[in-house]
Amino acid sequence: MPGRTLPCPVCNTAITVDTAALLRGEKCACANCQTAIALEPGPGAHDTVAKFEQAKQAIRRDGVV
């Protein structure tokens, strides 16, 4: 997934994050102050990401939008 930006909760610097990585429980750190942000993956988060990736592949393969 393309990177998105979120404001750092400490210094407000834009943090580029990978949504799928956050859903997997990975952390992203602010380049300015090194504050780390993460999400606690809930039940089904991995399945949701997998289904989203499958849907993207089907759209690319079938040309359906």
XYZ file of N, CA and C in Angstrom:
195
model
N 0.843 -1.172 0.000
C 0.000 0.000 0.000
C 0.891 1.238 0.000
N 0.435 2.246 -0.688
C 1.240 3.462 -0.672
C 1.269 4.071 0.719
N 2.347 4.806 0.983
C 2.482 5.444 2.279
C 1.496 6.587 2.457
N 1.042 6.754 3.641
C 0.176 7.866 4.037
C 0.935 8.642 5.099
N 0.518 9.833 5.369
C 1.171 10.593 6.429
C 0.189 10.871 7.558
N 0.726 10.826 8.761
C -0.008 11.178 9.969
C 0.844 12.173 10.732
N 0.237 13.125 11.411
C 1.041 14.057 12.214
C 1.551 13.355 13.470
N 2.800 13.585 13.788
C 3.372 13.055 15.024
C 2.594 13.642 16.199
N 2.196 12.817 17.166
C 1.444 13.341 18.305
C 2.281 14.206 19.244
N 3.608 14.173 19.095
C 4.474 14.956 19.976
C 4.913 16.260 19.318
N 5.460 16.162 18.078
C 6.045 17.366 17.461
C 5.324 17.821 16.196
N 4.291 17.080 15.771
C 3.466 17.415 14.617
C 4.172 17.265 13.269
N 5.362 16.650 13.234
C 6.040 16.355 11.975
C 5.265 15.257 11.256
N 5.169 15.322 9.938
C 4.471 14.288 9.169
C 5.257 12.980 9.231
N 4.578 11.904 9.630
C 5.164 10.571 9.675
C 4.557 9.780 8.520
N 5.408 9.273 7.628
C 4.922 8.440 6.538
C 4.715 7.030 7.075
N 3.514 6.509 6.884
C 3.187 5.182 7.404
C 2.676 4.288 6.290
N 2.872 3.007 6.463
C 2.328 1.987 5.575
C 1.133 1.389 6.321
N -0.061 1.614 5.814
C -1.271 1.177 6.501
C -1.258 -0.315 6.782
N -0.852 -1.119 5.805
C -0.810 -2.567 6.003
C 0.168 -2.930 7.113
N 1.309 -2.246 7.158
C 2.288 -2.518 8.211
C 1.702 -2.182 9.581
N 0.983 -1.067 9.681
C 0.359 -0.721 10.951
C -0.666 -1.776 11.356
N -1.442 -2.266 10.407
C -2.428 -3.298 10.718
C -1.775 -4.611 11.139
N -0.541 -4.834 10.694
C 0.205 -6.028 11.123
C 0.843 -5.829 12.492
N 0.724 -4.639 13.056
C 1.279 -4.370 14.368
C 2.663 -3.761 14.357
N 3.166 -3.401 13.169
C 4.486 -2.783 13.075
C 4.408 -1.322 13.512
N 5.535 -0.796 13.965
C 5.612 0.587 14.418
C 6.215 1.473 13.334
N 5.834 2.733 13.356
C 6.443 3.759 12.508
C 6.950 4.840 13.445
N 8.148 5.355 13.167
C 8.747 6.352 14.056
C 8.856 7.699 13.365
N 8.720 8.735 14.161
C 8.895 10.107 13.686
C 10.380 10.348 13.446
N 10.722 10.870 12.280
C 12.120 11.156 11.947
C 12.667 12.314 12.783
N 11.788 13.164 13.278
C 12.232 14.334 14.033
C 12.484 14.023 15.513
N 11.527 13.352 16.171
C 11.647 13.133 17.622
C 11.683 11.661 18.021
N 11.591 10.766 17.055
C 11.644 9.319 17.252
C 10.470 8.741 18.047
N 9.394 9.488 18.182
C 8.191 8.935 18.795
C 7.651 7.845 17.877
N 7.347 6.690 18.449
C 6.835 5.570 17.661
C 5.321 5.514 17.767
N 4.678 5.210 16.644
C 3.227 5.007 16.648
C 2.959 3.602 16.132
N 1.896 3.003 16.647
C 1.522 1.645 16.244
C 0.046 1.448 16.537
N -0.518 0.453 15.908
C -1.887 0.034 16.185
C -1.832 -1.379 16.742
N -2.709 -1.667 17.653
C -2.836 -3.034 18.140
C -3.759 -3.748 17.156
N -3.232 -4.755 16.444
C -4.119 -5.441 15.507
C -5.192 -6.215 16.268
N -6.425 -6.009 15.856
C -7.535 -6.719 16.465
C -7.807 -8.006 15.712
N -8.725 -8.789 16.226
C -9.081 -10.026 15.534
C -9.555 -9.711 14.116
N -9.012 -10.408 13.167
C -9.428 -10.227 11.781
C -8.675 -9.173 11.003
N -7.785 -8.424 11.635
C -7.063 -7.373 10.914
C -6.238 -7.974 9.788
N -5.557 -9.080 10.060
C -4.744 -9.721 9.030
C -5.623 -10.198 7.882
N -6.770 -10.784 8.207
C -7.696 -11.253 7.176
C -8.215 -10.095 6.340
N -8.480 -8.965 6.966
C -8.972 -7.794 6.248
C -7.944 -7.306 5.243
N -6.678 -7.236 5.656
C -5.611 -6.810 4.749
C -5.485 -7.806 3.604
N -5.534 -9.096 3.893
C -5.418 -10.117 2.849
C -6.566 -10.004 1.842
N -7.775 -9.798 2.320
C -8.927 -9.654 1.419
C -8.807 -8.395 0.569
N -8.306 -7.326 1.158
C -8.101 -6.090 0.409
C -7.088 -6.306 -0.710
N -5.989 -6.989 -0.397
C -4.970 -7.272 -1.415
C -5.538 -8.157 -2.520
N -6.356 -9.138 -2.169
C -6.987 -9.998 -3.171
C -7.918 -9.183 -4.071
N -8.663 -8.268 -3.488
C -9.561 -7.432 -4.277
C -8.779 -6.546 -5.237
N -7.654 -5.968 -4.772
C -6.826 -5.146 -5.661
C -6.302 -5.967 -6.823
N -5.859 -7.190 -6.552
C -5.345 -8.052 -7.622
C -6.440 -8.388 -8.621
N -7.651 -8.662 -8.147
C -8.769 -8.975 -9.035
C -9.107 -7.785 -9.922
N -9.055 -6.580 -9.343
C -9.340 -5.376 -10.129
C -8.288 -5.208 -11.212
N -7.026 -5.404 -10.857
C -5.953 -5.283 -11.853
C -6.096 -6.342 -12.933
N -6.423 -7.568 -12.526
C -6.541 -8.675 -13.479
C -7.755 -8.509 -14.388
N -8.881 -8.152 -13.801
C -10.140 -8.112 -14.560
C -10.462 -6.731 -15.111
N -9.734 -5.724 -14.663
C -9.986 -4.370 -15.126
C -11.293 -3.792 -14.637
N -11.774 -4.284 -13.510
C -13.036 -3.814 -12.941
C -12.713 -2.776 -11.876
N -13.447 -1.681 -11.910
C -13.247 -0.650 -10.889
C -14.511 -0.502 -10.080
